Amino acid sequence: MHPVLTQVGTTTSFLSPPIDKAISMATMIEARGLTKRYEPAGNERRRFRRRSETTETTGTLAVDGVDFDVEEGELFVIMGLSGSGKSTLLRMLNRLVDPTSGSLHIAGQDMLAMDDAQLRTTRNSTINMVFQHFALFPHRTVLENAAYGLQVRGIPEAERVERAQDALETVGLGRWGHVRPQELSGGMRQRVGLARALATDAQILLMDEPFSALDPLIRRDMQSLLLSLQEKVRKTVVFVTHDLNEAMRLGQRIMVMRDGRVIQLASGAEILSTPADDYVANFVSDVDRSRVVTVEHVMRPPLITARGDEHPQAVLDRMANVEGGGVYVVDERDRIIGVATDKHLADGIALHQERIDSLVCDDFTTIEIGSRLIEVMPLVGRHSVPLAVTDHDGRLIGVIPRAALLNTLADNGRSLNA
Ligand SMILES: Nc1ncnc2c1ncn2[C@@H]1O[C@H](COP(=O)(O)OP(=O)(O)OP(=O)(O)O)[C@@H](O)[C@H]1O
Ligand SMILES: [Mg+2]
């Protein structure tokens, strides 16, 4: 398969040297109070003097006391408007920007205590930065470009070629190794850049808006590719974006920044359902919530259910005050036996049936907890009873009335909090 990829998942050489801090192996990045103040000196002052937050005496506080952990294998997204400090924060993680204060440990190693030589080694072996423009070399072939990170590290040519070829195959460009980048489309070039990052052993990928220059369809493809790659190779990815849809799609957790501070750090679904403040809520208002919100946020308890040994008249009586043309019939463990529609109940009464279990039908659809609304939409409104939500043991735990689903999709979060 892909020898490159199987190697990458392991954590051997990097984690084995003396670990100078008690830290769980699962924590890959640990930042505490990370702060960057750009000083108002020389070129910096001239470039940034027009920004209101910049003064001659204080400089620009670009990142202000940020705490967070990133777990090994996590796809962690940093999101915020322009100027909120995302790039500065990302660049501090490999010390392309030196923090003014705070602490930073990568896989247990104190990044701020490293000298230049140690830093170079770490950047080559552990942390790989992927920029918005992957900066391919026009005069080298695609394969040579993909192998570049390995060449810098002095990997022998035969191994370089093999690993780069593997990485190209992983991103779907296995047959393009011999051409020059300019013969490829923009999306394909981005794939080469991704292949270059994958070909190295680096366990951590830092990605600063890598897809923002791509048109929307290619961008979606690249997101899918990154997701599937990440599932396979389990790299730790820190991904910067100012696009909430992208953040929601990619991020296991999303850290929302504003003016250099963390406003919220949570899963996409949490951010949608309970935005920390108006700034976050503003981001949230334009996201396609159907892709993110799960059924738990929309489902309601079933208003009535029935047992198989009940009399049809008793069930029909209880249904009198409930909208909907039927009722879920469940066993003693709440697993669904079927649906009794009002029509079948009435027929049963006419036929002197004593119990409803002979009257149930399969006019219903179930969906498991954790499913996203986008999967649910085509299923809603087809039956006389609302869509059933079941747990992993098949127990009925809620229903999704069509109106509740439409409300959720239409409004900006109120029904999610309800
Ligand atoms: N080299 C620098 N010298 C001085 N100030 C800087 C420098 N780089 C960034 N800044 C300032 O720090 C703040 C944060 O900038 P940063 O580039 O980290 O934000 P960002 O969230 O990445 O923005 P964008 O979405 O536009 O890329 C801004 O006010 C910016 O002007
Ligand atoms: Mg930036």
Coordinates of C-alpha atoms and ligand atoms in Angstrom, one line a residue:
M1 CA 0.0 0.0 0.0
H2 CA 1.6 3.3 1.1
P3 CA 4.7 2.7 3.0
V4 CA 4.9 6.5 3.6
L5 CA 1.6 6.6 5.3
T6 CA 2.1 3.6 7.5
Q7 CA 5.3 5.1 8.8
V8 CA 3.7 8.4 9.7
G9 CA 1.3 7.1 12.2
T10 CA 4.0 5.9 14.6
T11 CA 5.5 8.2 17.2
T12 CA 8.8 6.5 17.7
S13 CA 11.9 8.7 17.2
F14 CA 10.4 12.0 18.1
L15 CA 8.8 11.0 21.4
S16 CA 11.5 8.8 22.7
P17 CA 14.1 11.5 23.7
P18 CA 14.0 12.8 27.2
I19 CA 10.7 14.3 27.8
D20 CA 11.2 17.4 29.9
K21 CA 7.7 17.8 31.1
A22 CA 5.1 15.4 32.3
I23 CA 2.6 15.4 29.5
S24 CA 0.3 12.7 28.2
M25 CA 1.4 11.1 25.0
A26 CA -1.9 12.0 23.5
T27 CA -1.3 15.8 23.8
M28 CA 0.6 16.9 20.8
I29 CA 0.5 20.7 21.3
E30 CA 0.2 22.4 24.6
A31 CA 0.1 26.2 24.5
R32 CA -0.3 28.3 27.7
G33 CA -0.6 32.0 27.8
L34 CA 0.9 32.3 24.4
T35 CA 1.3 35.9 23.5
K36 CA 2.8 37.9 20.7
R37 CA 3.3 41.6 20.7
Y38 CA 4.8 43.0 17.5
E39 CA 7.1 45.9 18.5
P40 CA 6.6 49.2 16.8
A41 CA 10.1 49.3 15.4
G42 CA 11.7 49.9 12.0
N43 CA 9.8 48.4 9.1
E44 CA 7.1 46.9 11.3
R45 CA 6.1 50.4 12.5
R46 CA 5.9 51.8 9.0
R47 CA 3.9 48.9 7.7
F48 CA 1.4 48.8 10.4
R49 CA 1.2 52.3 11.8
R50 CA -2.2 53.0 10.3
R51 CA -3.9 50.3 12.3
S52 CA -5.9 51.8 15.1
E53 CA -4.7 49.3 17.7
T54 CA -1.0 50.1 16.9
T55 CA 0.7 52.8 18.9
E56 CA 4.2 53.9 19.1
T57 CA 4.6 52.7 22.7
T58 CA 2.7 49.4 22.8
G59 CA 3.0 47.9 19.3
T60 CA 0.4 45.4 18.2
L61 CA -0.9 42.8 20.6
A62 CA -1.6 40.2 17.9
V63 CA -2.1 37.2 20.1
D64 CA -3.0 37.7 23.7
G65 CA -2.6 34.9 26.3
V66 CA -3.9 32.0 24.4
D67 CA -4.3 28.6 26.0
F68 CA -5.2 25.4 24.1
D69 CA -4.2 21.7 23.7
V70 CA -4.3 19.8 20.5
E71 CA -4.5 16.0 20.7
E72 CA -2.5 13.6 18.6
G73 CA -4.3 12.9 15.4
E74 CA -6.7 15.7 15.8
L75 CA -7.8 18.1 13.0
F76 CA -7.9 21.4 14.9
V77 CA -9.2 24.5 13.3
I78 CA -8.4 28.1 14.2
M79 CA -11.0 30.5 12.9
G80 CA -11.5 34.2 13.0
L81 CA -11.8 37.4 11.0
S82 CA -8.9 39.0 9.3
G83 CA -6.5 40.4 11.8
S84 CA -7.7 38.2 14.7
G85 CA -4.2 36.7 15.1
K86 CA -4.6 33.3 13.4
S87 CA -1.5 33.4 11.3
T88 CA 0.6 34.8 14.1
L89 CA -0.6 32.0 16.4
L90 CA 0.1 29.3 13.8
R91 CA 3.5 30.7 13.1
M92 CA 4.4 30.7 16.8
L93 CA 3.7 26.9 16.9
N94 CA 6.9 26.3 14.9
R95 CA 8.5 29.5 16.0
L96 CA 8.6 31.2 12.7
V97 CA 7.3 33.9 15.0
D98 CA 8.8 34.1 18.4
P99 CA 6.3 34.4 21.2
T100 CA 6.7 37.4 23.5
S101 CA 5.6 35.3 26.5
G102 CA 3.8 32.1 27.4
S103 CA 4.8 28.5 27.0
L104 CA 4.6 26.0 24.2
H105 CA 5.2 22.3 24.3
I106 CA 5.1 20.1 21.2
A107 CA 5.0 16.4 22.0
G108 CA 6.3 17.2 25.4
Q109 CA 9.3 19.2 24.2
D110 CA 9.7 22.8 25.3
M111 CA 9.7 24.6 22.0
L112 CA 10.8 27.9 23.5
A113 CA 13.9 26.4 25.0
M114 CA 15.2 25.2 21.6
D115 CA 18.2 26.7 20.0
D116 CA 18.4 27.3 16.2
A117 CA 19.8 23.9 15.4
Q118 CA 17.2 22.1 17.4
L119 CA 14.5 24.2 15.9
R120 CA 15.6 23.3 12.4
T121 CA 15.5 19.7 13.2
T122 CA 12.1 19.9 14.7
R123 CA 10.8 21.8 11.7
N124 CA 12.1 19.2 9.4
S125 CA 11.1 16.2 11.3
T126 CA 8.0 17.1 13.3
I127 CA 6.2 20.2 12.2
N128 CA 5.5 20.9 8.6
M129 CA 4.0 24.3 7.5
V130 CA 1.7 24.3 4.5
F131 CA 1.1 27.8 3.1
Q132 CA -1.7 29.2 1.1
H133 CA 0.3 29.1 -2.1
F134 CA 2.2 25.9 -2.0
A135 CA 5.1 27.5 -3.8
L136 CA 5.9 24.8 -6.2
F137 CA 9.1 25.0 -8.2
P138 CA 8.1 25.6 -11.8
H139 CA 11.3 24.1 -13.3
R140 CA 11.0 20.9 -11.3
T141 CA 8.7 18.0 -12.1
V142 CA 5.7 17.2 -10.0
L143 CA 7.5 14.3 -8.5
E144 CA 10.6 16.4 -7.7
N145 CA 8.3 19.0 -6.1
A146 CA 6.6 16.3 -4.0
A147 CA 10.0 15.0 -2.9
Y148 CA 11.4 18.5 -2.0
G149 CA 10.8 18.2 1.7
L150 CA 12.7 15.0 1.7
Q151 CA 15.6 16.4 -0.3
V152 CA 16.0 19.2 2.2
R153 CA 16.4 16.6 4.9
G154 CA 19.1 14.7 2.9
I155 CA 17.0 11.5 2.3
P156 CA 18.7 9.4 -0.4
E157 CA 17.2 9.8 -3.9
A158 CA 15.8 6.3 -4.3
E159 CA 13.9 6.6 -1.0
R160 CA 12.8 10.1 -1.9
V161 CA 11.3 9.0 -5.2
E162 CA 9.5 6.1 -3.7
R163 CA 8.0 8.1 -0.9
A164 CA 7.1 11.1 -3.1
Q165 CA 5.5 8.7 -5.6
D166 CA 3.4 7.1 -2.8
A167 CA 2.3 10.5 -1.6
L168 CA 1.3 11.5 -5.2
E169 CA -0.7 8.4 -5.5
T170 CA -2.4 9.2 -2.2
V171 CA -3.6 12.5 -3.5
G172 CA -4.7 11.0 -6.8
L173 CA -1.7 12.3 -8.9
G174 CA 0.2 9.0 -9.3
R175 CA 0.4 9.4 -13.1
W176 CA 1.4 13.0 -13.2
G177 CA 4.9 12.8 -11.6
H178 CA 6.8 13.6 -14.8
V179 CA 5.0 16.8 -15.8
R180 CA 5.8 20.4 -14.7
P181 CA 3.4 22.2 -12.3
Q182 CA 2.2 24.7 -14.9
E183 CA 0.7 21.9 -16.8
L184 CA -1.6 21.1 -13.9
S185 CA -4.9 22.9 -12.9
G186 CA -4.9 25.0 -9.7
G187 CA -6.5 22.2 -7.7
M188 CA -4.0 19.7 -8.9
R189 CA -1.2 22.0 -7.9
Q190 CA -2.6 22.2 -4.4
R191 CA -2.6 18.4 -4.3
V192 CA 1.1 18.4 -5.1
G193 CA 1.7 20.7 -2.2
L194 CA -0.3 18.4 0.0
A195 CA 1.6 15.4 -1.3
R196 CA 4.9 17.2 -0.4
A197 CA 3.7 17.7 3.1
L198 CA 2.5 14.1 3.3
A199 CA 5.8 12.7 2.0
T200 CA 7.7 13.8 5.1
D201 CA 7.4 12.1 8.4
A202 CA 6.2 15.3 10.1
Q203 CA 3.5 14.4 12.6
I204 CA 2.1 17.9 12.7
L205 CA 0.8 19.9 9.7
L206 CA 0.3 23.6 10.1
M207 CA -2.0 24.8 7.4
D208 CA -2.6 28.5 6.9
E209 CA -5.7 29.0 4.7
P210 CA -4.4 26.5 2.2
F211 CA -7.5 26.3 0.1
S212 CA -8.7 29.9 0.2
A213 CA -7.4 30.7 -3.3
L214 CA -9.3 27.8 -4.9
D215 CA -12.7 27.9 -6.5
P216 CA -15.5 26.5 -4.4
L217 CA -15.8 23.1 -6.1
I218 CA -12.1 22.4 -6.0
R219 CA -12.0 23.7 -2.5
R220 CA -14.6 21.1 -1.4
D221 CA -12.7 18.4 -3.1
M222 CA -9.5 19.4 -1.3
Q223 CA -11.4 19.4 2.0
S224 CA -12.7 15.9 1.3
L225 CA -9.2 14.8 0.4
L226 CA -7.7 16.3 3.6
L227 CA -10.4 14.6 5.7
S228 CA -9.8 11.2 4.1
L229 CA -6.1 11.5 4.3
Q230 CA -6.2 12.6 7.9
E231 CA -8.4 9.6 8.7
K232 CA -5.7 7.3 7.1
V233 CA -2.5 8.9 8.2
R234 CA -3.6 10.4 11.5
K235 CA -1.4 13.4 11.4
T236 CA -2.1 16.2 13.8
V237 CA -3.4 19.1 11.7
V238 CA -3.8 22.7 12.8
F239 CA -5.8 24.4 10.1
V240 CA -6.4 28.1 9.8
T241 CA -9.4 29.5 8.0
H242 CA -11.8 32.4 8.2
D243 CA -14.6 30.3 6.5
L244 CA -17.0 28.8 9.0
N245 CA -18.3 26.2 6.6
E246 CA -14.8 25.0 6.0
A247 CA -14.1 25.0 9.7
M248 CA -17.3 23.1 10.5
R249 CA -16.6 20.6 7.8
L250 CA -13.0 19.9 8.8
G251 CA -12.6 20.6 12.5
Q252 CA -13.1 18.2 15.3
R253 CA -12.8 21.2 17.4
I254 CA -12.8 24.8 16.4
M255 CA -11.0 27.6 18.2
V256 CA -12.7 31.0 17.4
M257 CA -10.3 34.0 17.8
R258 CA -11.0 37.6 18.0
D259 CA -8.5 40.4 18.6
G260 CA -5.9 37.9 19.5
R261 CA -8.0 36.1 22.1
V262 CA -9.9 32.8 22.2
I263 CA -13.6 33.5 22.2
Q264 CA -14.8 29.9 22.0
L265 CA -13.2 26.5 21.7
A266 CA -15.7 23.8 21.0
S267 CA -17.0 21.3 18.5
G268 CA -18.8 22.7 15.4
A269 CA -22.2 21.5 16.6
E270 CA -21.7 23.2 20.0
I271 CA -20.6 26.4 18.3
L272 CA -23.7 26.4 16.2
S273 CA -26.1 25.6 19.0
T274 CA -24.5 27.8 21.7
P275 CA -22.3 30.5 20.1
A276 CA -20.3 32.2 22.9
D277 CA -21.2 35.7 21.9
D278 CA -22.4 37.9 19.0
Y279 CA -19.2 37.7 17.2
V280 CA -19.4 33.9 17.0
A281 CA -23.2 34.1 16.3
N282 CA -22.5 36.3 13.3
F283 CA -20.2 33.7 11.9
V284 CA -22.8 31.0 12.6
S285 CA -25.6 32.8 10.9
D286 CA -24.3 32.0 7.4
V287 CA -23.3 28.4 7.9
D288 CA -25.2 25.7 6.2
R289 CA -26.4 24.2 9.4
S290 CA -27.9 21.1 7.9
R291 CA -24.4 19.7 7.4
V292 CA -23.3 20.2 10.9
V293 CA -26.3 19.9 13.3
T294 CA -27.1 16.4 14.4
V295 CA -30.6 15.0 15.0
E296 CA -30.3 15.3 18.8
H297 CA -30.6 19.1 18.5
V298 CA -33.9 18.9 16.7
M299 CA -35.7 15.8 18.1
R300 CA -38.5 15.9 20.5
P301 CA -39.7 13.2 22.9
P302 CA -42.4 11.1 21.3
L303 CA -45.7 12.6 22.6
I304 CA -47.2 9.1 22.9
T305 CA -46.1 5.6 22.4
A306 CA -48.1 2.4 22.8
R307 CA -47.5 -1.2 23.9
G308 CA -48.5 -4.2 21.8
D309 CA -51.0 -5.5 24.3
E310 CA -53.0 -2.3 24.5
H311 CA -56.6 -2.1 23.3
P312 CA -57.0 -0.2 20.1
Q313 CA -59.7 2.0 21.6
A314 CA -57.4 3.0 24.5
V315 CA -54.7 4.0 22.1
L316 CA -57.1 5.9 19.8
D317 CA -58.4 7.8 22.8
R318 CA -54.9 8.9 23.8
M319 CA -54.2 10.0 20.2
A320 CA -57.2 12.3 20.2
N321 CA -55.1 15.3 21.4
V322 CA -52.1 14.6 19.3
E323 CA -51.5 15.6 15.7
G324 CA -50.2 12.9 13.4
G325 CA -51.9 9.9 11.9
G326 CA -50.2 7.1 14.0
V327 CA -48.3 6.0 17.0
Y328 CA -45.1 4.1 17.5
V329 CA -45.6 0.7 19.2
V330 CA -42.7 -0.3 21.3
D331 CA -41.7 -3.3 23.4
E332 CA -40.7 -3.2 27.1
R333 CA -37.2 -1.9 26.2
D334 CA -38.6 0.8 23.9
R335 CA -37.5 -0.9 20.7
I336 CA -39.9 -0.2 17.9
I337 CA -42.2 -3.0 16.9
G338 CA -44.1 -0.9 14.3
V339 CA -46.6 1.8 13.8
A340 CA -50.3 1.7 14.5
T341 CA -52.0 4.3 12.2
D342 CA -55.3 5.8 13.3
K343 CA -57.0 4.1 10.3
H344 CA -55.7 0.7 11.3
L345 CA -56.7 1.3 14.9
A346 CA -60.3 2.2 13.8
D347 CA -60.3 -0.9 11.5
G348 CA -59.2 -3.0 14.5
I349 CA -62.0 -1.7 16.7
A350 CA -64.5 -2.5 13.9
L351 CA -63.1 -6.1 13.7
H352 CA -63.2 -6.5 17.5
Q353 CA -59.4 -6.8 17.9
E354 CA -58.3 -6.8 21.5
R355 CA -54.7 -5.9 21.0
I356 CA -52.9 -3.5 18.7
D357 CA -49.8 -5.7 18.0
S358 CA -51.8 -7.4 15.2
L359 CA -52.5 -4.0 13.6
V360 CA -49.0 -2.6 13.4
C361 CA -47.4 -1.8 10.0
D362 CA -44.0 -0.7 8.9
D363 CA -45.0 2.8 7.6
F364 CA -42.1 4.6 9.3
T365 CA -38.4 5.4 9.0
T366 CA -35.8 5.4 11.7
I367 CA -32.5 7.2 11.9
E368 CA -29.7 6.8 14.5
I369 CA -28.7 9.3 17.0
G370 CA -25.6 11.3 15.8
S371 CA -26.9 11.6 12.2
R372 CA -26.7 14.9 10.5
L373 CA -29.7 16.9 9.4
I374 CA -28.6 16.7 5.8
E375 CA -29.1 12.9 6.0
V376 CA -32.5 13.4 7.6
M377 CA -34.0 15.9 5.2
P378 CA -35.0 13.5 2.4
L379 CA -36.6 11.1 5.0
V380 CA -38.9 13.6 6.7
G381 CA -42.6 13.9 5.9
R382 CA -43.0 10.6 4.1
H383 CA -45.0 8.7 6.7
S384 CA -48.0 9.2 8.9
V385 CA -45.7 9.4 11.9
P386 CA -42.7 11.6 12.4
L387 CA -39.2 10.2 11.7
A388 CA -38.0 8.1 14.7
V389 CA -34.6 8.7 16.3
T390 CA -33.1 5.6 17.8
D391 CA -30.1 4.9 20.0
H392 CA -27.5 2.4 19.1
D393 CA -29.6 -0.4 20.6
G394 CA -32.6 0.5 18.4
R395 CA -34.5 2.1 21.2
L396 CA -36.9 4.9 20.4
I397 CA -35.5 8.1 22.0
G398 CA -37.2 10.8 20.0
V399 CA -39.0 11.9 16.9
I400 CA -38.4 14.7 14.4
P401 CA -41.5 16.4 13.3
R402 CA -41.2 18.0 9.9
A403 CA -42.0 21.4 11.3
A404 CA -39.2 21.3 13.9
L405 CA -36.7 20.4 11.2
L406 CA -37.8 23.2 8.9
N407 CA -37.7 25.7 11.8
T408 CA -34.2 24.7 12.7
L409 CA -33.0 25.1 9.2
A410 CA -34.7 28.4 8.8
D411 CA -33.8 30.2 12.0
N412 CA -30.5 31.3 13.4
G413 CA -30.1 29.1 16.5
R414 CA -33.1 29.8 18.7
S415 CA -34.7 26.5 18.1
L416 CA -31.4 24.8 18.7
N417 CA -31.2 26.2 22.1
A418 CA -34.8 25.4 22.9
Ligands
LIG1 N1 5.0 41.2 11.1 C1 4.1 42.0 11.8 N2 4.5 43.1 12.4 C2 3.6 43.9 13.0 N3 2.3 43.6 13.1 C3 1.8 42.4 12.5 C4 2.7 41.6 11.8 N4 2.0 40.5 11.4 C5 0.7 40.7 11.8 N5 0.6 41.8 12.5 C6 -0.6 42.4 13.1 O1 -1.0 41.4 14.1 C7 -2.5 41.2 14.0 C8 -2.8 39.8 13.7 O2 -2.4 39.5 12.4 P1 -2.5 38.0 11.8 O3 -1.8 38.1 10.4 O4 -1.9 37.1 12.7 O5 -4.0 37.9 11.6 P2 -4.9 36.8 10.8 O6 -6.0 36.4 11.7 O7 -4.0 35.7 10.2 O8 -5.5 37.7 9.6 P3 -5.8 37.2 8.1 O9 -7.1 36.5 8.2 O10 -5.9 38.6 7.4 O11 -4.7 36.4 7.6 C9 -2.9 42.2 13.0 O12 -3.3 43.4 13.6 C10 -1.7 42.5 12.1 O13 -1.8 43.8 11.5
MG2 MG -3.5 35.1 8.3

